[in-house]
PDB file of C-alpha atoms in Angstrom:
ATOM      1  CA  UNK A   1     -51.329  -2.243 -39.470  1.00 48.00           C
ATOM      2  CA  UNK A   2     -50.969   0.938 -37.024  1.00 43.00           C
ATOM      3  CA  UNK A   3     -51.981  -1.526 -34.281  1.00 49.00           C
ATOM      4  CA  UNK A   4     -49.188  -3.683 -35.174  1.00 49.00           C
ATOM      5  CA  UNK A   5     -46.398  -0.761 -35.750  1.00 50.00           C
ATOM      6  CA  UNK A   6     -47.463   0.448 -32.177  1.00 57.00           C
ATOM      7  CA  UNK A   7     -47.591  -3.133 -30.681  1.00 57.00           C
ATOM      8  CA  UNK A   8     -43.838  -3.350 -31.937  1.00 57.00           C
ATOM      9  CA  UNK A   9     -42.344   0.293 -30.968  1.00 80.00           C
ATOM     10  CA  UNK A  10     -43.885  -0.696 -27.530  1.00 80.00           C
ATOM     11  CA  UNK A  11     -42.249  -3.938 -27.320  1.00 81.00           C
ATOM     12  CA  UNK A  12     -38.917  -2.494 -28.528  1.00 84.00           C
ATOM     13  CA  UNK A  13     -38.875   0.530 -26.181  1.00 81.00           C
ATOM     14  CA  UNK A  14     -39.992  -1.980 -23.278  1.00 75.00           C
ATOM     15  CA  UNK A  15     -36.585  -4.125 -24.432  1.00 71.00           C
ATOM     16  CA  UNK A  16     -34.019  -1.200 -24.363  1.00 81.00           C
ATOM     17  CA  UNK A  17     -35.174   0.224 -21.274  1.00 74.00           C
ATOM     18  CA  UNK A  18     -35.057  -3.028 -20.029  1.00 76.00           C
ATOM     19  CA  UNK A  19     -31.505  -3.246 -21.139  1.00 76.00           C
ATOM     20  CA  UNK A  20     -30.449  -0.168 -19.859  1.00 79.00           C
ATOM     21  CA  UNK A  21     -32.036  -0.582 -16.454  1.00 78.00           C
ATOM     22  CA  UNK A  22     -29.798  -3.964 -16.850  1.00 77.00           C
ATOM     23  CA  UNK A  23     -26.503  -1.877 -17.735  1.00 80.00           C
ATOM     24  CA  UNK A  24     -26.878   1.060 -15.151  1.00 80.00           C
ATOM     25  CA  UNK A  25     -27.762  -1.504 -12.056  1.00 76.00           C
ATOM     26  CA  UNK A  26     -25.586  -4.857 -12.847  1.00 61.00           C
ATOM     27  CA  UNK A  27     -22.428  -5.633 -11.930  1.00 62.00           C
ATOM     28  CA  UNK A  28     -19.403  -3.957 -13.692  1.00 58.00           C
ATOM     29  CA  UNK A  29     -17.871  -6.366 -16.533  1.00 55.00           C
ATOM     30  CA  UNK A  30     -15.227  -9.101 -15.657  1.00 56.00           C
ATOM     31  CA  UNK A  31     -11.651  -8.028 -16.659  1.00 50.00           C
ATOM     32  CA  UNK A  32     -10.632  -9.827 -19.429  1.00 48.00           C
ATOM     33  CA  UNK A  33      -8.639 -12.305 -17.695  1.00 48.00           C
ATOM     34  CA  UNK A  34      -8.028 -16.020 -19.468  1.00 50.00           C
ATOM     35  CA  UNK A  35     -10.658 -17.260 -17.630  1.00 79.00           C
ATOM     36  CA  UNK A  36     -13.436 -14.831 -18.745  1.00 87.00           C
ATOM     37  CA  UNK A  37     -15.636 -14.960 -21.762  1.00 92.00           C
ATOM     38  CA  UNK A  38     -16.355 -11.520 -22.362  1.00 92.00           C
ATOM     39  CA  UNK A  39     -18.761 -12.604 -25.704  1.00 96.00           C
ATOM     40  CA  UNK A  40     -20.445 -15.281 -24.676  1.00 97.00           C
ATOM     41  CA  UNK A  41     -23.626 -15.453 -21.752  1.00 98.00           C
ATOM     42  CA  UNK A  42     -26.584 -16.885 -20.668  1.00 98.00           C
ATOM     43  CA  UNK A  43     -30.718 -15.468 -20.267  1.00 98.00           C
ATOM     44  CA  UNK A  44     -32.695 -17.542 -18.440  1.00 98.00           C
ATOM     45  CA  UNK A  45     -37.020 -17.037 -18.272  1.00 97.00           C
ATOM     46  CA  UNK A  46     -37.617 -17.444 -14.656  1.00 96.00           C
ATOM     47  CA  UNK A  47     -41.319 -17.769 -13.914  1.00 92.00           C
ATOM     48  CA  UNK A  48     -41.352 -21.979 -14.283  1.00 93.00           C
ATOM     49  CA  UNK A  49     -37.920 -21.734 -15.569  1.00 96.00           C
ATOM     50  CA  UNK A  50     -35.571 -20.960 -12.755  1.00 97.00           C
ATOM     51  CA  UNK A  51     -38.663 -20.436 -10.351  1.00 95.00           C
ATOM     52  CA  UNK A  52     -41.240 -22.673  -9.687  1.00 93.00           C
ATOM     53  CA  UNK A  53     -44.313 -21.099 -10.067  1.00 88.00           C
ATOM     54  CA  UNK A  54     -44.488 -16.875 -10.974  1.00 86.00           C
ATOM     55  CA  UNK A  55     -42.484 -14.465  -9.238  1.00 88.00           C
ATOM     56  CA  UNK A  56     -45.232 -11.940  -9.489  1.00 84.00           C
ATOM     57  CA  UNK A  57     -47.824 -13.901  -8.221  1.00 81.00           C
ATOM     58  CA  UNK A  58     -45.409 -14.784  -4.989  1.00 85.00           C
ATOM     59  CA  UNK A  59     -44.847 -10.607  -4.621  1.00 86.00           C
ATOM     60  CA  UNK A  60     -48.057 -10.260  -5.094  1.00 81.00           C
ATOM     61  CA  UNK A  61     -49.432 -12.698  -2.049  1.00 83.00           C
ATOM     62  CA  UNK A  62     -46.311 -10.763  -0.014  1.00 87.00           C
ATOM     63  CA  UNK A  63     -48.270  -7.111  -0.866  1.00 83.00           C
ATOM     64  CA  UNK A  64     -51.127  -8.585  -0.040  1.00 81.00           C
ATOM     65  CA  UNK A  65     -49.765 -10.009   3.440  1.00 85.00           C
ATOM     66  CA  UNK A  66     -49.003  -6.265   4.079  1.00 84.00           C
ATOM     67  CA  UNK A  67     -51.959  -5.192   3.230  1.00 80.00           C
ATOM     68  CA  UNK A  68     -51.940  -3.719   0.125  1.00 75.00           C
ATOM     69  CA  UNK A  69     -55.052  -5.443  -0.773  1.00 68.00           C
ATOM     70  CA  UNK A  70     -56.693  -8.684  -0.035  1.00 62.00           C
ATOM     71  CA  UNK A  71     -55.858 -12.044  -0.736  1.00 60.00           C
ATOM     72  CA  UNK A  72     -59.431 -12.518  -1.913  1.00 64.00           C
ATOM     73  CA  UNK A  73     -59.082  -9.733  -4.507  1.00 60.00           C
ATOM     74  CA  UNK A  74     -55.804 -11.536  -5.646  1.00 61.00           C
ATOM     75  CA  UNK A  75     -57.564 -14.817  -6.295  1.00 64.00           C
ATOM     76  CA  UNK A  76     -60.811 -13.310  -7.632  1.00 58.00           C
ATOM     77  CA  UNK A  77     -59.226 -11.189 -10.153  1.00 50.00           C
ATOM     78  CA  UNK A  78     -56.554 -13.987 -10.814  1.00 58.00           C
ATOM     79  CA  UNK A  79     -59.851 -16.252 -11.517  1.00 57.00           C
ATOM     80  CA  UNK A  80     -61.345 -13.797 -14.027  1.00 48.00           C
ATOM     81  CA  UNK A  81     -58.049 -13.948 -16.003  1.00 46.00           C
ATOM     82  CA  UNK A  82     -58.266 -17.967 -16.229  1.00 50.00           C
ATOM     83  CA  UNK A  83     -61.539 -17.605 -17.167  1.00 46.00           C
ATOM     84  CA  UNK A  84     -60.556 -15.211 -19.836  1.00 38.00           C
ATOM     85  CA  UNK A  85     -57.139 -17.343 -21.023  1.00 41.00           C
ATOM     86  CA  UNK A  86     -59.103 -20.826 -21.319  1.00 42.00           C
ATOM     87  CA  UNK A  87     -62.314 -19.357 -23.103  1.00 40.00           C
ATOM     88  CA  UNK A  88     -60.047 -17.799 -25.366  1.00 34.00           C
ATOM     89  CA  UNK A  89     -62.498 -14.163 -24.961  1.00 38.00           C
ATOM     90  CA  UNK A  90     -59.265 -11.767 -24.199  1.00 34.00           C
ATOM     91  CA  UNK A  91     -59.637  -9.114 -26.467  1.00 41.00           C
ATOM     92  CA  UNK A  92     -57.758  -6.411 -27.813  1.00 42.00           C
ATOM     93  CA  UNK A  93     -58.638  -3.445 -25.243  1.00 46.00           C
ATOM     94  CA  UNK A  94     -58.325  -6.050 -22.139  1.00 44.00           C
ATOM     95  CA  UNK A  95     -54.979  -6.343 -23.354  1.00 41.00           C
ATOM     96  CA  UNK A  96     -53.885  -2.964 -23.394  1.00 44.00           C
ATOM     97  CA  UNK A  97     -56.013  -2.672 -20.082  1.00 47.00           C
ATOM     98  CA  UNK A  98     -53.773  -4.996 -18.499  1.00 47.00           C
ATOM     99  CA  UNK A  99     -50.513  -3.471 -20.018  1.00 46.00           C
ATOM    100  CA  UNK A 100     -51.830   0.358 -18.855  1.00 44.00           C
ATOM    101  CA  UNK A 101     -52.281  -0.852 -15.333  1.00 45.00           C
ATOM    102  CA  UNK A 102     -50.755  -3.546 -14.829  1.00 49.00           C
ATOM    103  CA  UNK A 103     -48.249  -1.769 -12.025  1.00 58.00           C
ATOM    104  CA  UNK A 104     -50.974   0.335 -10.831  1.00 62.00           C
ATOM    105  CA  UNK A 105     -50.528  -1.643  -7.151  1.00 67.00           C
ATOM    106  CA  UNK A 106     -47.551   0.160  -6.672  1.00 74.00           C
ATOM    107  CA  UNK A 107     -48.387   3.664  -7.862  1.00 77.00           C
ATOM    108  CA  UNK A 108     -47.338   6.265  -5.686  1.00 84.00           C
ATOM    109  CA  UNK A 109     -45.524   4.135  -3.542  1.00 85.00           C
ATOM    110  CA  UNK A 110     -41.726   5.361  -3.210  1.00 90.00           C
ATOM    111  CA  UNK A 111     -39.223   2.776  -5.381  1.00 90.00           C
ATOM    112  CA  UNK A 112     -37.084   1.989  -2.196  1.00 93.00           C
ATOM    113  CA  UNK A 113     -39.634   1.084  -0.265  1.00 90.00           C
ATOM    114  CA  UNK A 114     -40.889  -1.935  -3.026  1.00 87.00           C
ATOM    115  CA  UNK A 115     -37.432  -3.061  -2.933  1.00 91.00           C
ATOM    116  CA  UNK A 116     -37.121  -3.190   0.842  1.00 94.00           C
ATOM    117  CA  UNK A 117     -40.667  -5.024   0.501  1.00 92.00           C
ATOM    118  CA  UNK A 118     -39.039  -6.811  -2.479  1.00 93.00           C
ATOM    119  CA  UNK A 119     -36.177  -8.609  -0.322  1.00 95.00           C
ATOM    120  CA  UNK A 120     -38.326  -9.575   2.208  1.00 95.00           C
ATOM    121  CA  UNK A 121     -41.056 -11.366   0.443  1.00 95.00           C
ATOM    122  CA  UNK A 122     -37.800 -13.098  -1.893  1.00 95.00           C
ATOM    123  CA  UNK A 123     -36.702 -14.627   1.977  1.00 95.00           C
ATOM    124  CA  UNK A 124     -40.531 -15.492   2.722  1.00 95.00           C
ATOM    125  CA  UNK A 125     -41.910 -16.870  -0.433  1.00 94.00           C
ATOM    126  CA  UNK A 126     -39.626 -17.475  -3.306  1.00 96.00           C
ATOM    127  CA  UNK A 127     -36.224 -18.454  -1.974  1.00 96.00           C
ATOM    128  CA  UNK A 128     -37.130 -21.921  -1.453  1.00 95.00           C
ATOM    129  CA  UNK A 129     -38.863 -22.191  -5.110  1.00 95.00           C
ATOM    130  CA  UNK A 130     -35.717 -22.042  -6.950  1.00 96.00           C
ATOM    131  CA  UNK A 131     -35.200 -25.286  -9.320  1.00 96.00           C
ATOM    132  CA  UNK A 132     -31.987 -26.372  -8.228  1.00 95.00           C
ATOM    133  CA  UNK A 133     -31.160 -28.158 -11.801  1.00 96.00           C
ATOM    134  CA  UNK A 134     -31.772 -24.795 -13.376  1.00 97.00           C
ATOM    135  CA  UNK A 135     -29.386 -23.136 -11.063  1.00 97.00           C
ATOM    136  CA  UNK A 136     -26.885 -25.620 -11.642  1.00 97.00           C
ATOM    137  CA  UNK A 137     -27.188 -24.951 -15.208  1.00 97.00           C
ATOM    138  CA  UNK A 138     -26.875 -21.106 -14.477  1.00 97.00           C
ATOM    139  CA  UNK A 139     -23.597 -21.678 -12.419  1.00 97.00           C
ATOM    140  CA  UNK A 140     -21.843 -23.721 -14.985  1.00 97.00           C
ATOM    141  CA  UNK A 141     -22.191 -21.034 -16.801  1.00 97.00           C
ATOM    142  CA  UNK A 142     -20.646 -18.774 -14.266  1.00 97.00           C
ATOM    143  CA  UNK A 143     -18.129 -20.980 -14.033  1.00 96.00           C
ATOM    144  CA  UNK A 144     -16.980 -20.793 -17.814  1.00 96.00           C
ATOM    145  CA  UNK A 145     -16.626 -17.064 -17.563  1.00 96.00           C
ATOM    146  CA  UNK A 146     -19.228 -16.008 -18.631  1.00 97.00           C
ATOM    147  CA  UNK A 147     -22.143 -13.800 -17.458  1.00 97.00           C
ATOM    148  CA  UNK A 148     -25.782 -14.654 -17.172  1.00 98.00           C
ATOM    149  CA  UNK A 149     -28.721 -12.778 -17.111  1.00 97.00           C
ATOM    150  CA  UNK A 150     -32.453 -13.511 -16.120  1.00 98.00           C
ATOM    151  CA  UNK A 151     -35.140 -12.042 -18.879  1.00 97.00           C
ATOM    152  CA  UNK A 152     -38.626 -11.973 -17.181  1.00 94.00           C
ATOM    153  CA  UNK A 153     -41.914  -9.958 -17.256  1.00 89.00           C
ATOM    154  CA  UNK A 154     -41.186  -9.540 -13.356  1.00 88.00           C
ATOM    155  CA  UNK A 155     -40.639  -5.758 -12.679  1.00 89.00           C
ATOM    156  CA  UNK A 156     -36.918  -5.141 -12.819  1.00 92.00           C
ATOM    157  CA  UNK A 157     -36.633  -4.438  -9.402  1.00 92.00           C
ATOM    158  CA  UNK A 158     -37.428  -7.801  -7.778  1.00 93.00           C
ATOM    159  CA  UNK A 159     -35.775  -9.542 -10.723  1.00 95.00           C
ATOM    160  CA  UNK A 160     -32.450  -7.859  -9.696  1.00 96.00           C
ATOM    161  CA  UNK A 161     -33.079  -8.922  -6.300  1.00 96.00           C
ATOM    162  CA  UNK A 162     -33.518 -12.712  -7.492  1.00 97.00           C
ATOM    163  CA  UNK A 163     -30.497 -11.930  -9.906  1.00 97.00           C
ATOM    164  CA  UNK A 164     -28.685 -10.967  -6.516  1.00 96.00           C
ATOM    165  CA  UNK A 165     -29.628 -13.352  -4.615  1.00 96.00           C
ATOM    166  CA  UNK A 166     -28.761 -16.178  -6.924  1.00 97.00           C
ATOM    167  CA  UNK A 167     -25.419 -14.846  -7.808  1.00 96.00           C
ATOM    168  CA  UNK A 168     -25.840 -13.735 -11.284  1.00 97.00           C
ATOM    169  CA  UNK A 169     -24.853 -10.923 -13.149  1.00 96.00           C
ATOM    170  CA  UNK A 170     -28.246  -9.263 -13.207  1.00 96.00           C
ATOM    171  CA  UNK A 171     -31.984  -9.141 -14.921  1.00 96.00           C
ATOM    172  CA  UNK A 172     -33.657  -7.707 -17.884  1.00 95.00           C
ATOM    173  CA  UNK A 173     -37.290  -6.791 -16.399  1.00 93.00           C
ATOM    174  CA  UNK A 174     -40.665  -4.499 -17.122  1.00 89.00           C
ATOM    175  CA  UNK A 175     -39.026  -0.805 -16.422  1.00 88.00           C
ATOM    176  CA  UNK A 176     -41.935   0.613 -14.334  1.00 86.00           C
ATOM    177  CA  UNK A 177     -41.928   5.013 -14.834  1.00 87.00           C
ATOM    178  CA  UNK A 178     -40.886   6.436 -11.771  1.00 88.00           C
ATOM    179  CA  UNK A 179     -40.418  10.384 -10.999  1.00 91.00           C
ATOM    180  CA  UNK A 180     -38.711  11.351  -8.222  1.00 92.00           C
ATOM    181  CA  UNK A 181     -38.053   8.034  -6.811  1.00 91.00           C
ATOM    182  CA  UNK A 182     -41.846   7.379  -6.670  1.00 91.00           C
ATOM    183  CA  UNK A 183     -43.567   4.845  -9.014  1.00 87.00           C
ATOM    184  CA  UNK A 184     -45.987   6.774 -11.051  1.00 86.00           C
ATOM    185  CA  UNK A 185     -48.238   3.084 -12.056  1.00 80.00           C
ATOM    186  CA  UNK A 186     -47.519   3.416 -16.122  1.00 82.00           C
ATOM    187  CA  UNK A 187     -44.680   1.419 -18.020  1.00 83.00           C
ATOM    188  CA  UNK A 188     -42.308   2.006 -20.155  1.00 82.00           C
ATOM    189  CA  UNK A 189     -43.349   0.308 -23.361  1.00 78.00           C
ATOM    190  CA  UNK A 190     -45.254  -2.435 -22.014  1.00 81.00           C
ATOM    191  CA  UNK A 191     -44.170  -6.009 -20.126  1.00 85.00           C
ATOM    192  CA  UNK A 192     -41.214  -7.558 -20.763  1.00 90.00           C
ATOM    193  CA  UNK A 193     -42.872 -10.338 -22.931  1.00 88.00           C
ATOM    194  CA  UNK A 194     -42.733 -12.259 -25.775  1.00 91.00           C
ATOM    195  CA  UNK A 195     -40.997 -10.199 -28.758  1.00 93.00           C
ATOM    196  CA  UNK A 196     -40.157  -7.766 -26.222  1.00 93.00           C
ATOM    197  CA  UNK A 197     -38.076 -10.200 -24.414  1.00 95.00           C
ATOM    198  CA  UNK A 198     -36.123 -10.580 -27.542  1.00 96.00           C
ATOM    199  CA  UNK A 199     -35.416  -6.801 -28.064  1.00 95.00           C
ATOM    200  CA  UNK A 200     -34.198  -6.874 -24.642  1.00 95.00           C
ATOM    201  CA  UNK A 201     -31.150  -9.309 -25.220  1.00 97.00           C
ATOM    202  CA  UNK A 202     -30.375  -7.878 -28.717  1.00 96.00           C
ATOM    203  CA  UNK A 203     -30.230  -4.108 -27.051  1.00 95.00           C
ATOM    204  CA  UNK A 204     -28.126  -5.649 -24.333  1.00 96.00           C
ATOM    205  CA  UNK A 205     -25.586  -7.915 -26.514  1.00 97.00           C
ATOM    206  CA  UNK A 206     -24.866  -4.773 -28.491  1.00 95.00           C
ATOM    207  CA  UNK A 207     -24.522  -2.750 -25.500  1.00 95.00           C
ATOM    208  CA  UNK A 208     -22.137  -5.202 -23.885  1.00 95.00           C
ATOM    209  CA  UNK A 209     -20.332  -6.631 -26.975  1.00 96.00           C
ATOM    210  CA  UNK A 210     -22.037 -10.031 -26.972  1.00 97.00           C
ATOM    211  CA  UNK A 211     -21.733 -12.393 -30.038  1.00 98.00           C
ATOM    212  CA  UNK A 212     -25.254 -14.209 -29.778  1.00 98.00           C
ATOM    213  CA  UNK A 213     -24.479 -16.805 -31.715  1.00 98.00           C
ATOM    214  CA  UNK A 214     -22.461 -18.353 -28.662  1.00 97.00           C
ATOM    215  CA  UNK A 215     -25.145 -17.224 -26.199  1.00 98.00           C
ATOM    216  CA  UNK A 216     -27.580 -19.685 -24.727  1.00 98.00           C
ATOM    217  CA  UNK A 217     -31.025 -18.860 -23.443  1.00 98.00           C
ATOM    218  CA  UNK A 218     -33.185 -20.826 -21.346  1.00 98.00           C
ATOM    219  CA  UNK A 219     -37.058 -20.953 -21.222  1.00 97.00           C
ATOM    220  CA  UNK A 220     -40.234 -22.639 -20.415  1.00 95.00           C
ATOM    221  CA  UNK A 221     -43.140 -20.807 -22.541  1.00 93.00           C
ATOM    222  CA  UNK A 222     -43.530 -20.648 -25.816  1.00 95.00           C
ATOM    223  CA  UNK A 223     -44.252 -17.139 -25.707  1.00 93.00           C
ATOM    224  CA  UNK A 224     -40.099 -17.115 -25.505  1.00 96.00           C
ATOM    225  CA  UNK A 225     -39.941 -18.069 -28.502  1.00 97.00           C
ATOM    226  CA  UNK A 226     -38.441 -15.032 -29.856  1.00 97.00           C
ATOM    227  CA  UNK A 227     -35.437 -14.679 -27.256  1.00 98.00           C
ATOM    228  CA  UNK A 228     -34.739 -18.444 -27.750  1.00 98.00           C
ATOM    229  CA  UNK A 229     -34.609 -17.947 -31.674  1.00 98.00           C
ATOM    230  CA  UNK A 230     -32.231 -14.942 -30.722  1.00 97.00           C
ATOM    231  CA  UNK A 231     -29.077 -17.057 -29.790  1.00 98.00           C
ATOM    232  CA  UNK A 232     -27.468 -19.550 -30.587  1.00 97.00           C
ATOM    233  CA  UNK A 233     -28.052 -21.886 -28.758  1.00 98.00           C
ATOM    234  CA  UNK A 234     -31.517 -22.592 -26.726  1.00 98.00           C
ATOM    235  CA  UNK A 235     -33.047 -24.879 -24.289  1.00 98.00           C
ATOM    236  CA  UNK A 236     -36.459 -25.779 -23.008  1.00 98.00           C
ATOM    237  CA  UNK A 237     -36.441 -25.853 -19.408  1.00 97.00           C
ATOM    238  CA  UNK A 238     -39.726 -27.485 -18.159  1.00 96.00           C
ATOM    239  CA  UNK A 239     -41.608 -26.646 -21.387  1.00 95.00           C
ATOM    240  CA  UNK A 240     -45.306 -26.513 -21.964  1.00 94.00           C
ATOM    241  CA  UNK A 241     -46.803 -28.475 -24.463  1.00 94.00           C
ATOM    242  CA  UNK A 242     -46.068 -25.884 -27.337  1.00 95.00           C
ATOM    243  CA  UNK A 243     -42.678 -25.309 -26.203  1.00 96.00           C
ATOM    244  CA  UNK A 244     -41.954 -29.352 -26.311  1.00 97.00           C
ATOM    245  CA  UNK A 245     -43.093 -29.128 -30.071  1.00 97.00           C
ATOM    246  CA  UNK A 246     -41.122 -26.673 -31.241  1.00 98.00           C
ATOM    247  CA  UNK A 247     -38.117 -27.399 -29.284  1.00 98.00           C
ATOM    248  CA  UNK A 248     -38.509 -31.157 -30.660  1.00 97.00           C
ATOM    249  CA  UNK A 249     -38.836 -29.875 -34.414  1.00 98.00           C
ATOM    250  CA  UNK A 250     -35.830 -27.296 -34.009  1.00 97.00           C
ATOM    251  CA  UNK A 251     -33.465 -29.656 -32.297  1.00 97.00           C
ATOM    252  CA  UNK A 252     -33.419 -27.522 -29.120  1.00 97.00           C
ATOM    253  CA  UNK A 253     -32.096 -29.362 -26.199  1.00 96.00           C
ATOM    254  CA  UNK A 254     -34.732 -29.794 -23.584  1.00 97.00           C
ATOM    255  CA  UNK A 255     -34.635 -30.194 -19.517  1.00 96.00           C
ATOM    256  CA  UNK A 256     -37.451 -31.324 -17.394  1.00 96.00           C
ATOM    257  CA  UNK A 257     -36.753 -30.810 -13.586  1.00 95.00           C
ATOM    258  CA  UNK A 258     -40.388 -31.493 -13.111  1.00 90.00           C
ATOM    259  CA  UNK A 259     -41.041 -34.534 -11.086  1.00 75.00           C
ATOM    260  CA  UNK A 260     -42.492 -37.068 -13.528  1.00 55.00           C
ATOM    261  CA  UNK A 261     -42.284 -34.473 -16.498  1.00 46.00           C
ATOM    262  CA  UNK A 262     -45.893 -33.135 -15.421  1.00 47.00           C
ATOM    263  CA  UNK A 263     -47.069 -30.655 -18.161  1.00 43.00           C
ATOM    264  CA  UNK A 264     -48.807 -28.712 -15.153  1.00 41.00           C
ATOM    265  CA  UNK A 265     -47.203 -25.503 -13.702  1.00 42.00           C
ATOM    266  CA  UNK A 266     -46.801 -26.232 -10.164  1.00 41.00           C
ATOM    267  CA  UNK A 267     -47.908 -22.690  -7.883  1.00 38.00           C
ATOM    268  CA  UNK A 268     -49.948 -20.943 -10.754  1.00 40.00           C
ATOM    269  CA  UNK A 269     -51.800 -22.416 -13.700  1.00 39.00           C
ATOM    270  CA  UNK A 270     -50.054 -22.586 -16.556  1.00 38.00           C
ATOM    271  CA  UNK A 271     -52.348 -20.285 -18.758  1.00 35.00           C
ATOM    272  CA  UNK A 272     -51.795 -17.691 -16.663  1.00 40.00           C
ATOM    273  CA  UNK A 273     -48.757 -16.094 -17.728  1.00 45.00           C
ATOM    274  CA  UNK A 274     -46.922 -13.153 -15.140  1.00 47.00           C
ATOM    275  CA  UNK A 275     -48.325 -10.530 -17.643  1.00 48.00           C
ATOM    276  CA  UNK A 276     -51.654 -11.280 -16.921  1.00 46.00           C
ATOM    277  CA  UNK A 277     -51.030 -12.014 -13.520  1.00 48.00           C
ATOM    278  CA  UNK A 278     -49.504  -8.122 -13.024  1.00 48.00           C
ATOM    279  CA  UNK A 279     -52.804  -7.482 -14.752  1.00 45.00           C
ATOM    280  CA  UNK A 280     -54.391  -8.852 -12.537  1.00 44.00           C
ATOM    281  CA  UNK A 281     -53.246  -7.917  -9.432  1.00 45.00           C
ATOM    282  CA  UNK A 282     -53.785  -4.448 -10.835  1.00 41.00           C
ATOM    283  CA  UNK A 283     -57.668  -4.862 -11.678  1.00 39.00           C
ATOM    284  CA  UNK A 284     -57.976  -5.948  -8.179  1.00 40.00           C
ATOM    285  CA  UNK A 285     -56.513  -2.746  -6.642  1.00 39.00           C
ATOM    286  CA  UNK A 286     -58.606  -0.533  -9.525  1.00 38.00           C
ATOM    287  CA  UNK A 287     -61.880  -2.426  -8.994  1.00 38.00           C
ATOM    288  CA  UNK A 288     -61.514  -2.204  -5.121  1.00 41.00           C
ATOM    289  CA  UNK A 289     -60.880   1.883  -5.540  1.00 39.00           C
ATOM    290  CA  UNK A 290     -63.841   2.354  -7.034  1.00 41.00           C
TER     291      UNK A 290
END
């Protein structure tokens, strides 16, 4: 039961700073002219969802490009997490291993520097991955007035720069600590995941006056569960298996931009989800260290 209380206080702390990082670096509100809908918006997933593939693993191969480690630790430690996902032998500690380091790559590096670094590996490597139906979908709701938001275990830097990039309003991502504009490796709470996902869009809809009953949210894991049961109205964009099922017994709507509905993630396995990828970009860096 302690477990569990300090699971949740994680995931909750991890979803308000997640919404305040939102607040203090998105763009001011619209005016309230006819045309806006200051009540209503959108949260779209984006690993699978809006991107193809995971927008870690991408910034990841871009550190590792630069040399911030090798490729062969990437795919090695990458491995041991499949491993771990299909044989179903994660425990409890590798868990909180993962969540402890899993921004370790970047410790001690200063914050502007990952978001120069952040820019140019969006140009190189995940510009081009964007599903263009789920960006349609975004824009029509930019076009009703209203704002949208992407919601992803991505650290909230680069998801502001895909926010940016993409025209939206901005992103709700894993706050990583930094002191004096340096990241110091820990989190605040833990990855923007599952429940905490959830937290994040209720702290933000009461920060900016949303009614989330007429907010939509958009998602391809079940693991979203929680954020798409938080508004009123949600859709399965390229779901897995699980996803389908529930989406099917809930009357969700559902959207498949994959080409011949394939169930497989296209760029990184679909059991690997971008918390354990983080993780394991991490346990690279640690093991190599040693």
């Amino acid at each position: 039961m302690i477990e569990e209380a300090t699971a949740l206080d994680r995931a909750q702390r991890a979803g308000e700073a997640a919404a305040a990082a939102a607040v203090a670096a998105g763009e001011p509100p619209p005016s309230a002219a006819a045309d806006v809908d200051l009540t209503a918006a959108a949260f779209f997933d984006v690993d699978n969802t809006m991107m193809v593939g995971a927008s870690i693993f991408h910034f990841a191969r871009g550190l590792a490009a630069r040399k911030f480690f090798t490729t062969s630790d990437l795919a090695g430690f990458a491995w041991q997490q499949l491993k771990f996902r299909i044989g179903g032998r994660e425990d409890k500690n590798g868990i909180a291993g993962h969540r402890d380091t899993a921004l370790s790559f970047v410790a001690g590096r200063p914050v502007d520097e990952v978001v120069s670094l952040g820019e140019e590996i969006y140009d190189e490597l995940m510009a081009d991955r964007i599903w263009a139906g789920t960006r349609a979908l975004a824009q029509m709701h930019l076009d009703a007035g209203q704002r949208v938001w992407l919601v992803t275990a991505t650290p909230v830097e680069l998801a502001l720069i895909i926010a940016r990039r993409l025209g939206l309003t901005g992103a709700l991502g894993t706050v990583a600590e930094s002191v004096d504009g340096h990241y110091t490796g820990r989190l605040v709470g833990e990855i923007l995941h599952g429940p905490a996902k959830a937290h994040a869009v209720r702290a933000l809809a009461a920060t900016e006056g949303l009614d989330l009953r007429r907010c939509t949210a958009y998602s391809d894991s079940v693991n979203d569960v929680p954020m798409l049961s938080a508004v009123g109205t949600a859709v399965a964009v390229n779901p897995d298996s699980e996803l389908r099922d529930v989406a099917k017994d809930r009357g969700w709507q559902i959207r498949d931009f994959r080409s011949g509905r394939k169930v497989a993630r296209i760029g990184v396995p679909s059991v690997l989800g971008a918390g354990a990828l983080a993780g394991a970009v991490a346990a690279g860096v640690a093991y190599r260290r040693r």
